[in-house]
Short mmCIF file of C-alpha atoms in Angstrom, two decimals:
data_model
loop_
_atom_site.label_atom_id
_atom_site.label_comp_id
_atom_site.label_asym_id
_atom_site.label_seq_id
_atom_site.Cartn_x
_atom_site.Cartn_y
_atom_site.Cartn_z
CA UNK A 1 60.87 113.53 132.90
CA UNK A 2 60.09 109.82 133.30
CA UNK A 3 58.14 107.08 131.53
CA UNK A 4 55.53 105.17 133.55
CA UNK A 5 54.10 101.65 133.32
CA UNK A 6 52.59 98.95 135.50
CA UNK A 7 55.73 96.81 135.21
CA UNK A 8 59.31 97.14 134.01
CA UNK A 9 61.18 94.13 132.64
CA UNK A 10 64.97 94.50 132.65
CA UNK A 11 66.66 92.20 130.14
CA UNK A 12 65.63 91.36 126.57
CA UNK A 13 66.49 87.68 126.34
CA UNK A 14 63.96 84.89 125.89
CA UNK A 15 62.78 85.19 129.52
CA UNK A 16 62.45 88.98 129.50
CA UNK A 17 60.72 89.20 126.13
CA UNK A 18 58.23 86.46 126.91
CA UNK A 19 57.52 87.98 130.34
CA UNK A 20 56.73 91.29 128.63
CA UNK A 21 54.61 89.50 126.00
CA UNK A 22 52.51 87.59 128.52
CA UNK A 23 52.10 90.66 130.75
CA UNK A 24 50.64 92.56 127.80
CA UNK A 25 48.31 89.65 127.07
CA UNK A 26 47.09 90.13 130.63
CA UNK A 27 46.47 93.81 129.96
CA UNK A 28 49.35 95.18 132.01
CA UNK A 29 51.35 98.12 130.67
CA UNK A 30 55.00 97.12 130.24
CA UNK A 31 58.40 98.68 129.56
CA UNK A 32 61.08 96.24 128.37
CA UNK A 33 64.63 97.56 128.78
CA UNK A 34 67.61 95.90 127.06
CA UNK A 35 71.23 97.07 127.26
CA UNK A 36 72.00 95.85 123.72
CA UNK A 37 69.65 94.22 121.25
CA UNK A 38 66.96 91.71 122.19
CA UNK A 39 68.27 88.16 122.03
CA UNK A 40 71.86 89.33 121.59
CA UNK A 41 73.52 87.34 124.36
CA UNK A 42 72.74 83.90 125.83
CA UNK A 43 69.28 83.69 124.29
CA UNK A 44 70.64 84.19 120.78
CA UNK A 45 73.86 82.19 120.83
CA UNK A 46 72.77 78.90 122.40
CA UNK A 47 72.18 75.50 120.81
CA UNK A 48 68.48 76.07 120.24
CA UNK A 49 67.39 72.84 121.90
CA UNK A 50 63.76 72.54 122.99
CA UNK A 51 64.60 69.96 125.64
CA UNK A 52 62.52 68.99 128.65
CA UNK A 53 64.23 65.74 129.59
CA UNK A 54 67.19 65.94 131.92
CA UNK A 55 65.86 68.94 133.79
CA UNK A 56 65.48 68.97 137.55
CA UNK A 57 61.97 67.72 138.25
CA UNK A 58 60.74 71.01 139.80
CA UNK A 59 61.44 72.71 136.45
CA UNK A 60 59.20 70.42 134.43
CA UNK A 61 55.91 72.25 135.06
CA UNK A 62 57.35 75.43 133.51
CA UNK A 63 59.12 73.39 130.84
CA UNK A 64 55.83 71.74 129.82
CA UNK A 65 54.17 75.15 129.77
CA UNK A 66 56.98 76.43 127.56
CA UNK A 67 56.54 73.58 125.09
CA UNK A 68 52.93 74.63 124.51
CA UNK A 69 54.14 78.12 123.61
CA UNK A 70 56.82 76.78 121.26
CA UNK A 71 54.26 74.55 119.56
CA UNK A 72 51.89 77.46 118.96
CA UNK A 73 54.44 80.25 118.51
CA UNK A 74 53.44 81.08 114.95
CA UNK A 75 49.81 81.71 115.95
CA UNK A 76 50.75 83.49 119.20
CA UNK A 77 53.35 85.92 117.89
CA UNK A 78 52.82 85.92 114.14
CA UNK A 79 56.35 84.79 113.36
CA UNK A 80 58.18 81.59 112.44
CA UNK A 81 60.90 80.83 115.01
CA UNK A 82 61.72 77.59 113.16
CA UNK A 83 60.44 75.29 115.89
CA UNK A 84 60.63 71.69 114.69
CA UNK A 85 59.08 69.01 116.94
CA UNK A 86 61.59 66.41 115.81
CA UNK A 87 62.22 64.90 119.25
CA UNK A 88 65.19 65.03 121.59
CA UNK A 89 67.44 62.06 122.36
CA UNK A 90 70.09 61.57 125.03
CA UNK A 91 72.56 58.69 124.80
CA UNK A 92 75.14 57.32 127.19
CA UNK A 93 78.31 55.21 127.23
CA UNK A 94 78.32 53.93 130.85
CA UNK A 95 76.23 51.36 132.73
CA UNK A 96 75.38 53.60 135.69
CA UNK A 97 73.99 56.17 133.25
CA UNK A 98 71.66 53.55 131.76
CA UNK A 99 70.26 53.01 135.24
CA UNK A 100 69.78 56.76 135.59
CA UNK A 101 67.86 56.93 132.29
CA UNK A 102 65.35 54.38 133.60
CA UNK A 103 65.07 56.05 137.01
CA UNK A 104 64.61 59.54 135.57
CA UNK A 105 61.99 58.31 133.08
CA UNK A 106 59.99 56.78 135.92
CA UNK A 107 60.22 59.96 138.02
CA UNK A 108 59.47 62.34 135.13
CA UNK A 109 56.27 60.51 134.20
CA UNK A 110 54.58 61.95 137.28
CA UNK A 111 55.40 65.44 135.93
CA UNK A 112 53.84 64.87 132.53
CA UNK A 113 57.01 63.92 130.63
CA UNK A 114 56.90 60.56 128.85
CA UNK A 115 60.26 59.13 127.78
CA UNK A 116 61.23 55.97 125.93
CA UNK A 117 64.48 54.26 126.95
CA UNK A 118 66.06 52.05 124.29
CA UNK A 119 68.86 49.51 124.65
CA UNK A 120 70.46 46.79 122.53
CA UNK A 121 68.92 45.90 119.18
CA UNK A 122 66.02 48.35 119.64
CA UNK A 123 68.53 51.19 120.08
CA UNK A 124 70.42 50.52 116.86
CA UNK A 125 67.31 49.76 114.89
CA UNK A 126 66.09 53.28 115.71
CA UNK A 127 69.50 54.95 115.41
CA UNK A 128 71.70 52.77 113.14
CA UNK A 129 74.31 55.54 112.72
CA UNK A 130 75.40 55.48 116.37
CA UNK A 131 78.73 54.10 117.56
CA UNK A 132 78.26 50.60 118.99
CA UNK A 133 79.81 51.87 122.24
CA UNK A 134 76.54 53.63 123.00
CA UNK A 135 74.63 51.64 125.62
CA UNK A 136 71.24 53.35 125.76
CA UNK A 137 69.13 56.22 124.47
CA UNK A 138 66.40 58.20 126.21
CA UNK A 139 63.93 59.63 123.69
CA UNK A 140 61.57 62.55 124.28
CA UNK A 141 59.43 62.47 121.12
CA UNK A 142 57.56 65.76 121.56
CA UNK A 143 60.63 67.97 122.04
CA UNK A 144 62.74 69.43 119.24
CA UNK A 145 64.64 72.59 118.39
CA UNK A 146 64.15 76.21 117.27
CA UNK A 147 66.28 79.07 115.97
CA UNK A 148 67.69 81.09 118.90
CA UNK A 149 68.61 84.00 116.63
CA UNK A 150 64.93 84.51 115.81
CA UNK A 151 63.05 83.73 119.02
CA UNK A 152 63.65 86.54 121.54
CA UNK A 153 63.45 89.34 118.94
CA UNK A 154 60.19 87.84 117.64
CA UNK A 155 58.65 87.80 121.12
CA UNK A 156 59.84 91.39 121.66
CA UNK A 157 58.19 92.53 118.42
CA UNK A 158 54.99 90.70 119.40
CA UNK A 159 55.01 92.42 122.80
CA UNK A 160 55.51 95.78 121.08
CA UNK A 161 52.57 95.13 118.73
CA UNK A 162 50.44 94.51 121.82
CA UNK A 163 51.52 97.87 123.23
CA UNK A 164 54.69 97.22 125.22
CA UNK A 165 57.41 99.87 125.09
CA UNK A 166 60.60 98.07 124.01
CA UNK A 167 63.77 100.12 124.57
CA UNK A 168 67.04 98.68 123.24
CA UNK A 169 70.63 99.93 123.61
CA UNK A 170 69.82 101.20 127.10
CA UNK A 171 72.04 100.17 129.98
CA UNK A 172 70.45 100.29 133.42
CA UNK A 173 72.72 101.63 136.13
CA UNK A 174 70.35 102.02 139.08
CA UNK A 175 67.12 100.50 140.33
CA UNK A 176 65.63 101.86 143.54
CA UNK A 177 62.33 101.96 145.33
CA UNK A 178 61.09 105.52 145.59
CA UNK A 179 57.79 106.76 147.07
CA UNK A 180 56.09 103.37 146.79
CA UNK A 181 57.25 102.61 143.27
CA UNK A 182 60.44 101.72 141.43
CA UNK A 183 62.68 104.26 139.79
CA UNK A 184 64.88 102.75 137.06
CA UNK A 185 67.66 104.93 135.70
CA UNK A 186 69.65 104.32 132.53
CA UNK A 187 73.23 105.31 131.74
CA UNK A 188 71.97 108.08 129.45
CA UNK A 189 69.88 109.60 132.22
CA UNK A 190 66.46 108.33 131.14
CA UNK A 191 64.16 107.42 134.03
CA UNK A 192 61.42 104.78 134.02
CA UNK A 193 58.89 104.18 136.81
CA UNK A 194 56.63 101.26 137.68
CA UNK A 195 55.00 99.58 140.64
CA UNK A 196 56.73 96.29 139.81
CA UNK A 197 60.09 95.31 138.34
CA UNK A 198 61.37 91.95 137.14
CA UNK A 199 65.10 91.52 136.63
CA UNK A 200 65.87 89.12 133.76
CA UNK A 201 69.35 90.43 133.05
CA UNK A 202 71.26 87.15 132.76
CA UNK A 203 74.95 87.39 133.60
CA UNK A 204 74.46 91.03 134.67
CA UNK A 205 71.56 90.38 137.07
CA UNK A 206 73.58 90.20 140.29
CA UNK A 207 74.76 93.79 139.81
CA UNK A 208 71.13 94.87 140.03
CA UNK A 209 69.96 92.42 142.71
CA UNK A 210 72.89 93.53 144.89
CA UNK A 211 71.34 97.01 145.00
CA UNK A 212 68.60 95.40 147.08
CA UNK A 213 70.94 93.42 149.35
CA UNK A 214 70.60 90.20 147.35
CA UNK A 215 73.84 89.49 145.47
CA UNK A 216 74.28 86.03 143.99
CA UNK A 217 77.44 84.17 142.91
CA UNK A 218 76.87 84.33 139.15
CA UNK A 219 79.73 83.20 136.92
CA UNK A 220 79.93 84.09 133.22
CA UNK A 221 80.91 81.38 130.75
CA UNK A 222 80.87 81.03 126.99
CA UNK A 223 79.21 78.11 125.18
CA UNK A 224 81.40 76.58 122.49
CA UNK A 225 79.26 76.38 119.37
CA UNK A 226 80.06 75.27 115.82
CA UNK A 227 78.26 74.49 112.58
CA UNK A 228 79.34 72.16 109.78
CA UNK A 229 79.04 72.27 106.04
CA UNK A 230 75.64 71.06 104.77
CA UNK A 231 74.94 67.41 104.07
CA UNK A 232 71.68 65.65 103.10
CA UNK A 233 69.04 66.07 105.80
CA UNK A 234 68.73 62.76 107.67
CA UNK A 235 68.87 63.56 111.41
CA UNK A 236 65.49 64.50 112.78
CA UNK A 237 65.98 64.28 116.53
CA UNK A 238 68.38 66.53 118.40
CA UNK A 239 70.91 64.31 120.13
CA UNK A 240 73.34 64.70 123.01
CA UNK A 241 75.66 62.62 125.18
CA UNK A 242 74.78 62.40 128.86
CA UNK A 243 77.97 61.91 130.87
CA UNK A 244 79.77 62.85 134.07
CA UNK A 245 82.94 63.38 132.02
CA UNK A 246 82.64 66.83 130.48
CA UNK A 247 85.16 66.00 127.77
CA UNK A 248 82.76 63.31 126.46
CA UNK A 249 79.92 65.79 126.16
CA UNK A 250 78.69 66.72 122.70
CA UNK A 251 75.27 67.47 121.26
CA UNK A 252 74.06 68.13 117.74
CA UNK A 253 71.03 68.93 115.63
CA UNK A 254 70.58 69.18 111.89
CA UNK A 255 68.62 71.96 110.26
CA UNK A 256 66.62 71.37 107.06
CA UNK A 257 69.26 73.20 104.98
CA UNK A 258 71.59 70.34 105.93
CA UNK A 259 74.07 72.03 108.29
CA UNK A 260 74.74 70.34 111.62
CA UNK A 261 74.94 72.56 114.71
CA UNK A 262 77.31 71.32 117.44
CA UNK A 263 77.80 72.17 121.09
CA UNK A 264 79.11 70.66 124.30
CA UNK A 265 82.43 70.06 125.98
CA UNK A 266 84.23 72.61 128.11
CA UNK A 267 83.10 76.22 128.32
CA UNK A 268 85.18 79.12 127.08
CA UNK A 269 85.92 82.47 128.73
CA UNK A 270 83.27 85.19 128.90
CA UNK A 271 83.56 88.79 130.12
CA UNK A 272 80.55 90.74 131.40
CA UNK A 273 82.42 94.05 131.11
CA UNK A 274 83.23 93.75 127.42
CA UNK A 275 80.17 91.56 126.74
CA UNK A 276 82.37 89.23 124.73
CA UNK A 277 83.00 85.49 124.83
CA UNK A 278 85.52 83.35 122.97
CA UNK A 279 85.64 79.96 121.30
CA UNK A 280 88.91 78.21 122.05
CA UNK A 281 90.25 76.17 119.09
CA UNK A 282 91.19 73.25 121.31
CA UNK A 283 87.58 73.05 122.51
CA UNK A 284 86.30 72.82 118.94
CA UNK A 285 88.85 70.09 118.17
CA UNK A 286 87.69 68.13 121.23
CA UNK A 287 84.05 68.68 120.30
CA UNK A 288 84.64 67.28 116.82
CA UNK A 289 86.45 64.25 118.24
CA UNK A 290 83.44 63.40 120.39
CA UNK A 291 81.03 64.07 117.51
CA UNK A 292 82.99 61.62 115.34
CA UNK A 293 83.04 59.12 118.18
CA UNK A 294 79.24 59.34 118.48
CA UNK A 295 78.50 59.23 114.74
CA UNK A 296 81.59 57.73 113.01
CA UNK A 297 80.20 58.12 109.49
CA UNK A 298 80.34 61.91 109.83
CA UNK A 299 84.08 62.06 110.46
CA UNK A 300 84.82 63.81 107.10
CA UNK A 301 82.55 66.79 107.89
CA UNK A 302 84.23 70.20 108.14
CA UNK A 303 83.34 73.05 110.51
CA UNK A 304 82.57 76.29 108.68
CA UNK A 305 81.82 78.65 111.60
CA UNK A 306 82.15 78.89 115.40
CA UNK A 307 80.61 81.30 117.91
CA UNK A 308 79.94 81.96 121.57
CA UNK A 309 78.18 84.42 123.89
CA UNK A 310 77.86 85.36 127.55
CA UNK A 311 75.88 82.87 129.64
CA UNK A 312 75.37 82.97 133.43
CA UNK A 313 75.89 80.02 135.76
CA UNK A 314 75.05 79.45 139.43
CA UNK A 315 76.72 76.96 141.80
CA UNK A 316 73.70 74.64 142.00
CA UNK A 317 72.81 75.02 138.28
CA UNK A 318 69.26 76.10 139.18
CA UNK A 319 67.83 79.50 138.22
CA UNK A 320 66.72 82.31 140.51
CA UNK A 321 62.96 82.78 140.10
CA UNK A 322 60.28 84.56 142.05
CA UNK A 323 59.99 87.38 144.56
CA UNK A 324 62.74 89.38 146.18
CA UNK A 325 63.19 88.62 149.87
CA UNK A 326 63.85 92.28 150.70
CA UNK A 327 61.67 94.44 148.46
CA UNK A 328 57.95 94.38 147.69
CA UNK A 329 57.16 94.39 143.99
CA UNK A 330 60.60 93.15 142.90
CA UNK A 331 60.94 89.85 141.03
CA UNK A 332 63.81 87.83 139.57
CA UNK A 333 64.21 85.42 136.65
CA UNK A 334 67.83 84.70 135.75
CA UNK A 335 70.74 82.28 136.12
CA UNK A 336 69.62 79.40 133.91
CA UNK A 337 73.11 77.90 133.70
CA UNK A 338 73.08 77.15 130.00
CA UNK A 339 69.59 75.63 129.81
CA UNK A 340 67.23 78.62 129.69
CA UNK A 341 66.19 78.71 126.04
CA UNK A 342 63.56 75.96 126.01
CA UNK A 343 62.05 76.84 129.37
CA UNK A 344 62.13 80.59 128.71
CA UNK A 345 58.54 81.04 127.49
CA UNK A 346 57.26 78.92 130.40
CA UNK A 347 59.17 81.10 132.84
CA UNK A 348 57.89 84.24 131.13
CA UNK A 349 54.28 83.09 131.35
CA UNK A 350 54.72 82.04 134.98
CA UNK A 351 56.38 85.33 135.96
CA UNK A 352 53.63 87.31 134.22
CA UNK A 353 51.03 85.30 136.13
CA UNK A 354 52.84 85.91 139.44
CA UNK A 355 53.29 89.65 138.79
CA UNK A 356 49.71 90.13 137.61
CA UNK A 357 47.81 88.04 140.16
CA UNK A 358 50.24 87.71 143.06
CA UNK A 359 50.41 83.92 142.81
CA UNK A 360 51.07 80.98 140.50
CA UNK A 361 50.13 77.30 140.85
CA UNK A 362 53.71 76.36 139.91
CA UNK A 363 55.87 76.05 143.07
CA UNK A 364 58.87 78.40 142.92
CA UNK A 365 60.31 78.00 146.44
CA UNK A 366 63.13 75.80 145.13
CA UNK A 367 64.32 78.68 142.96
CA UNK A 368 64.13 81.48 145.53
CA UNK A 369 67.06 83.89 145.75
CA UNK A 370 66.94 83.24 149.49
CA UNK A 371 69.05 80.11 149.03
CA UNK A 372 72.07 82.30 148.29
CA UNK A 373 71.61 84.62 151.25
CA UNK A 374 72.76 84.02 154.81
CA UNK A 375 71.05 85.56 157.83
CA UNK A 376 72.99 88.78 157.31
CA UNK A 377 71.71 89.22 153.78
CA UNK A 378 75.01 88.45 152.07
CA UNK A 379 75.70 86.00 149.31
CA UNK A 380 76.21 82.39 150.30
CA UNK A 381 78.10 80.08 147.97
CA UNK A 382 76.21 76.87 148.42
CA UNK A 383 78.28 74.10 146.80
CA UNK A 384 77.09 72.65 143.55
CA UNK A 385 75.62 69.13 143.58
CA UNK A 386 77.50 66.35 141.83
CA UNK A 387 75.46 66.78 138.68
CA UNK A 388 76.32 65.23 135.35
CA UNK A 389 76.56 66.98 132.04
CA UNK A 390 73.30 67.22 130.13
CA UNK A 391 72.88 68.44 126.58
CA UNK A 392 70.80 71.62 126.12
#
C-alpha cells in the first residue's frame, strides 16, 4: 500500500515547508515528509535574522523574493511569525573591512539591494551605543528578524490547509526511481510515490543524495545561541560584527519583550546520528566578551538560556540547489551553511516554480550539486574560499 502525489518534499525545515506551500499554491499535490517535527532542527534554532546583505551576489534574487514572503507572511499563511522589518546592520573594526562595505554596497545595488554605509560622526549619531573602536556600519533598512520557532511549522500548517499531506516523525531510509516514478520508503515501512522528489533534508541530505551517486561533503555544526534577561526595548535593528577573525564575531537582536538574542563566535559539536548539538560554556563566555566589546553599556546583562541545533555546512559555504545530475525528476535544496532562514521562502518559491514549470528565471547553475562531483560521480572536496564571517 502506498500514498501517491505529484511531488514529495523530504525535510520539514523552512525550505521544505515553503516548497510544499508554494507547490500547493500552484495546484500540485504534495507530500511533505519530516523525520522529527517541522522546524525542529536548523530552521528552528537559528538566530532568526532576515538578512540579505552579506550574501553572495547570486543568492540575492532568491533573497529578495524571500523578503516579499516575510513581509506578507501573515496574509499568505494566516499566522504571525513575528517578522519585524527593523533593519539589519553590520559593523566592522578593521580598515580593509570598511573598503569591503563600500565595494559590496556598490555591487549589491545592481541586484536590488540598497545599503547605506556610515562612518565617523554619522555612524555614532545613528548608533551612539557602539564602542568607538567600530569604524563603519552597513545598514540594510528593509531587513529585520522573525521567530524561527514559529516560521517552519506555520508554513507547514498553511500547506496542509491547502491540501498537502504533512507527515512528521517519519524517517526516510530509501529513495529510488521505480517504473518511471520515485518510491520513497520510511523506516516504519510506509511507502510514498511521486513523479518528482525534492530533498531538503539539511545535515542528513547527503545520505539520500548518495543513493543517486551524488554524495556531498556536508559537515554538521551547532550554532551557539544565547538569550539575556529582558531590558527596556531600545535596539530596533539586528546587528552583527563582520570580521575575518571568528573570535570577534557576535550578532544580536532585541525582541519587543526586551530580551536580547545572541549568536556568533565558534561553532559547537553536532551529531547527525543522535540529532543533538551542544553549547560549549567557553563559547558563550567568548560571545559575551565580544557583545560587551561592541556595546559596552550592556556589560551587566546576564544570560538566562543557551541552545543549539544541527546545521549543515559545505566547503564553499554555498547551498546545493536545483536538479540532480543523474536522475530525472530529482531536485535538491540543502546545505545553507548557517544562513538559510531568511532565504528559505525564496528558495521554496523558486524550487516550486522549477518543479512545476521546468524552469525558473533565477540562475541556479552556481549552486548545482555538480560542483562536488568529479568525472567518476564521486564527491569532490573543493576548498572553501577565504570568506569572512558574516552575521546571520
